[in-house]
Amino acid sequence: MKVKVSRKAHFNAAHRLYRKDWSFEKNDAIFGKCNNPKFHGHNYDLIVSVTGEIDPETGYVMDMKILKDLIKQEVEEAFDHKNLNMDVPEFTELNPTAENIAVVIWNKLRPHIDPENEIEVVLYETPRNFVTYSG
Amino acid sequence: MKVKVSRKAHFNAAHRLYRKDWSFEKNDAIFGKCNNPKFHGHNYDLIVSVTGEIDPETGYVMDMKILKDLIKQEVEEAFDHKNLNMDVPEFTELNPTAENIAVVIWNKLRPHIDPENEIEVVLYETPRNFVTYSG
Amino acid sequence: MKVKVSRKAHFNAAHRLYRKDWSFEKNDAIFGKCNNPKFHGHNYDLIVSVTGEIDPETGYVMDMKILKDLIKQEVEEAFDHKNLNMDVPEFTELNPTAENIAVVIWNKLRPHIDPENEIEVVLYETPRNFVTYSG
Amino acid sequence: MKVKVSRKAHFNAAHRLYRKDWSFEKNDAIFGKCNNPKFHGHNYDLIVSVTGEIDPETGYVMDMKILKDLIKQEVEEAFDHKNLNMDVPEFTELNPTAENIAVVIWNKLRPHIDPENEIEVVLYETPRNFVTYSG
Amino acid sequence: MKVKVSRKAHFNAAHRLYRKDWSFEKNDAIFGKCNNPKFHGHNYDLIVSVTGEIDPETGYVMDMKILKDLIKQEVEEAFDHKNLNMDVPEFTELNPTAENIAVVIWNKLRPHIDPENEIEVVLYETPRNFVTYSG
Amino acid sequence: MKVKVSRKAHFNAAHRLYRKDWSFEKNDAIFGKCNNPKFHGHNYDLIVSVTGEIDPETGYVMDMKILKDLIKQEVEEAFDHKNLNMDVPEFTELNPTAENIAVVIWNKLRPHIDPENEIEVVLYETPRNFVTYSG
């Protein structure tokens, strides 16, 4: 019996959308006010889901406390109260769009979760804009 | 890397559930208080999702501002502060159930979005009743 | 020890903002798209609060089940799935703005609640527009 | 045209996570504070979704009132204001984790819904912990 | 310049509403299904607000981290994953209604907060039932 | 009949909590990770309420569209997608704590609203931390 278990977390970060190899004008045309060179920020809400068989011993797919601690260690400690462009190595050359952040989070979590289980990452940049990545 | 990007919108509208070719009694038996001939209404919440490859240039699947403007042009301007049965041509002969509204919205958006990308429409009639249509 | 106890409820209704004694043009100038003659509608969320002393016998200010049933009887049965302008006598001559609806609800509840207790009505027309009336 | 229709419900219950065949120490090591022998509790939020063809007569996949009443009869009456371990026969021998509760709910609903339609159960133990089961 | 600063927290607990000095029948008549002798439970949401002058040095009324830690120490550690009637001394003789829990929380916090500042406690027993106590 | 009408808005911004006249060590001791010199950010939710008499002509205390436009012009255009410390003149010398931002917003709105009406500003820095200022 496969069940998807989901855990919600959040982090607050500054970011700016732009490419170093583009002119300011081109960045401005593509990214608009998200290209403010002094940055803006978000309260990111994150839902990480793990799909797998229920362990008949415990009744768990995965202990939620372990998933909570893993998200804290891999995501919150790296991203919370940070400037994504300047403080987070993954975004030195990669534009921190919601899509790219979700992929980075998925890649950071994948090695720590049973390879037989599937992972899904939902990232809310705002309550109205969000993305989903499943690998 | 396929990612699903989602944008939330809303509109407020009046509607009535009934079929013109049924008697009032039959409409009443099937649709109950939703068949009030003087209409009732809802704050509809809408989530439109587009699934496709991340553009390596921009880091976007689709610019959320374009999706926001498209929803505004195709859905909000047509449905917001309207009587769905009387003001919206698609529902002249089609019963505006949540299911049918979601299909109509999907069909209105489909021609405007890259045909390689999939579309999903989630429509909340109330916070407790909602429907999902993916084509 | 005075405590405020609050109960949330909701109803779905159609309405139109206008005055019969004004021209369509004047109604349109003041009420804009809320003046659609074919109506639009909302999911109204309602919070009714009663402030009074805790009864030392029960530990209740007021039994929430009684408050829930009172809101159902006085508000939901009168307003839910109705056209406020056409189906609800209080709005035959009174414009059903959120402000006026809140006052009407307060007046309908007042006679049924211990006169030593204060009443507050919060009415959400949308999640972004709401009003508060305390008598 | 296949559409997924979803209905949200809730129930409040006490529970304890443990196995009778394990020592208190082993239960404590695995289930931590969820193993409090005097129980703790939750406001469980439940979303039941049914996926099927839209009936061209009614515009419904399934009448939401029937789904609402079915959830009330099969889930709310059995679980609401109950101690899951002591009052609900399904959990006499089965640990009431969110995963197992979701499977039990799915199994209780399955016989009452058109076998051509798929069912999905989402169960929120808290707003931050939830599970999804689709059979 | 007086500002009210608010911090949201939560705890999950089991409880039962009843008086030891009443018969089961009387408890049942007054408290209904809340009187289940095997307990039920809730996810309680708590908002603690402190009103006072902004410190011109820091721009804070009160450091939110201190308020967060105080709520954790005084409320969450005492109430979370507990049976309020059996595990929490304040409710040995006091019926754990939402009203009484809010008063107990207010009394536990009061000695730890600057006496020049006012405190308000809002306690959600469910998203639809909540109480407010300000001393 | 006095009614409070409320309008919700939001803006996304970067900020840093610190005083220029303090050492980094002192800022760090007081403001912790909020003192990240490269900034972090938030989705700020804002509720502006205006309390006054219902205009018997319109049934409005204040036209919500006017309040919405006023918040857009005075707050969203000044703060959204900005770095509060660097882009917003009011915070050149003033620490952008939630308390101070709420006071600045109140002061920006006050001259534009009927002086007979009271104003209240609620500002959510996160869903768990928020402040209220009423002048």
Coordinates of C-alpha atoms in Angstrom, one line a residue, chain D residues 35-115:
Chain D
N35 CA 3.2 7.4 22.6
N36 CA 1.7 9.4 25.6
P37 CA -0.3 6.6 27.3
K38 CA -3.0 9.1 28.2
F39 CA -3.4 10.1 24.6
H40 CA -3.2 13.4 22.7
G41 CA -5.4 14.6 19.8
H42 CA -5.9 16.3 16.6
N43 CA -8.4 18.3 14.4
Y44 CA -8.1 16.0 11.3
D45 CA -8.9 17.7 8.0
L46 CA -10.0 15.3 5.3
I47 CA -10.3 15.7 1.5
V48 CA -12.0 13.0 -0.4
S49 CA -11.7 13.1 -4.2
V50 CA -13.6 11.1 -6.8
T51 CA -12.5 11.0 -10.4
G52 CA -14.8 10.1 -13.2
E53 CA -16.7 11.2 -16.3
I54 CA -19.0 14.2 -16.1
D55 CA -22.6 13.1 -16.4
P56 CA -23.8 15.0 -19.5
E57 CA -27.3 15.1 -18.0
T58 CA -26.4 16.9 -14.8
G59 CA -23.0 18.3 -15.3
Y60 CA -21.9 16.4 -12.2
V61 CA -19.3 13.7 -11.7
M62 CA -21.0 13.0 -8.5
D63 CA -23.5 15.0 -6.5
M64 CA -21.4 16.8 -3.8
K65 CA -24.2 16.5 -1.4
I66 CA -24.2 12.7 -1.7
L67 CA -20.4 12.7 -1.2
K68 CA -20.8 15.0 1.8
D69 CA -23.4 12.8 3.4
L70 CA -21.3 9.7 2.7
I71 CA -18.3 11.1 4.4
K72 CA -20.5 12.1 7.3
Q73 CA -22.0 8.7 7.6
E74 CA -18.8 6.6 7.1
V75 CA -16.1 8.8 8.6
E76 CA -17.4 11.6 10.8
E77 CA -20.0 9.6 12.7
A78 CA -17.4 6.9 13.3
F79 CA -14.4 9.1 14.2
D80 CA -15.5 12.5 15.4
H81 CA -15.1 13.2 19.1
K82 CA -13.8 9.7 19.5
N83 CA -10.7 8.0 20.9
L84 CA -9.4 6.3 17.7
N85 CA -7.6 3.5 19.7
M86 CA -10.4 2.7 22.0
D87 CA -13.6 3.7 20.2
V88 CA -13.0 2.7 16.6
P89 CA -12.8 -1.1 15.9
E90 CA -10.5 -0.8 12.9
F91 CA -7.7 0.5 15.2
T92 CA -8.0 -2.1 18.0
E93 CA -5.0 -3.9 16.5
L94 CA -3.8 -1.3 13.9
N95 CA -1.7 1.7 14.9
P96 CA -3.6 4.9 14.1
T97 CA -0.9 6.7 12.2
A98 CA -2.1 9.2 9.6
E99 CA -1.1 6.6 6.9
N100 CA -3.2 3.9 8.4
I101 CA -6.2 6.2 9.1
A102 CA -6.1 7.3 5.4
V103 CA -6.2 3.7 4.2
V104 CA -9.0 2.8 6.6
I105 CA -11.1 5.8 5.4
W106 CA -10.4 4.8 1.7
N107 CA -11.6 1.2 2.4
K108 CA -14.7 2.4 4.2
L109 CA -15.7 4.7 1.3
R110 CA -14.7 2.4 -1.7
P111 CA -17.9 0.1 -1.6
H112 CA -20.2 3.2 -1.7
I113 CA -18.8 4.9 -4.8
D114 CA -19.2 3.9 -8.4
P115 CA -16.5 1.3 -9.1

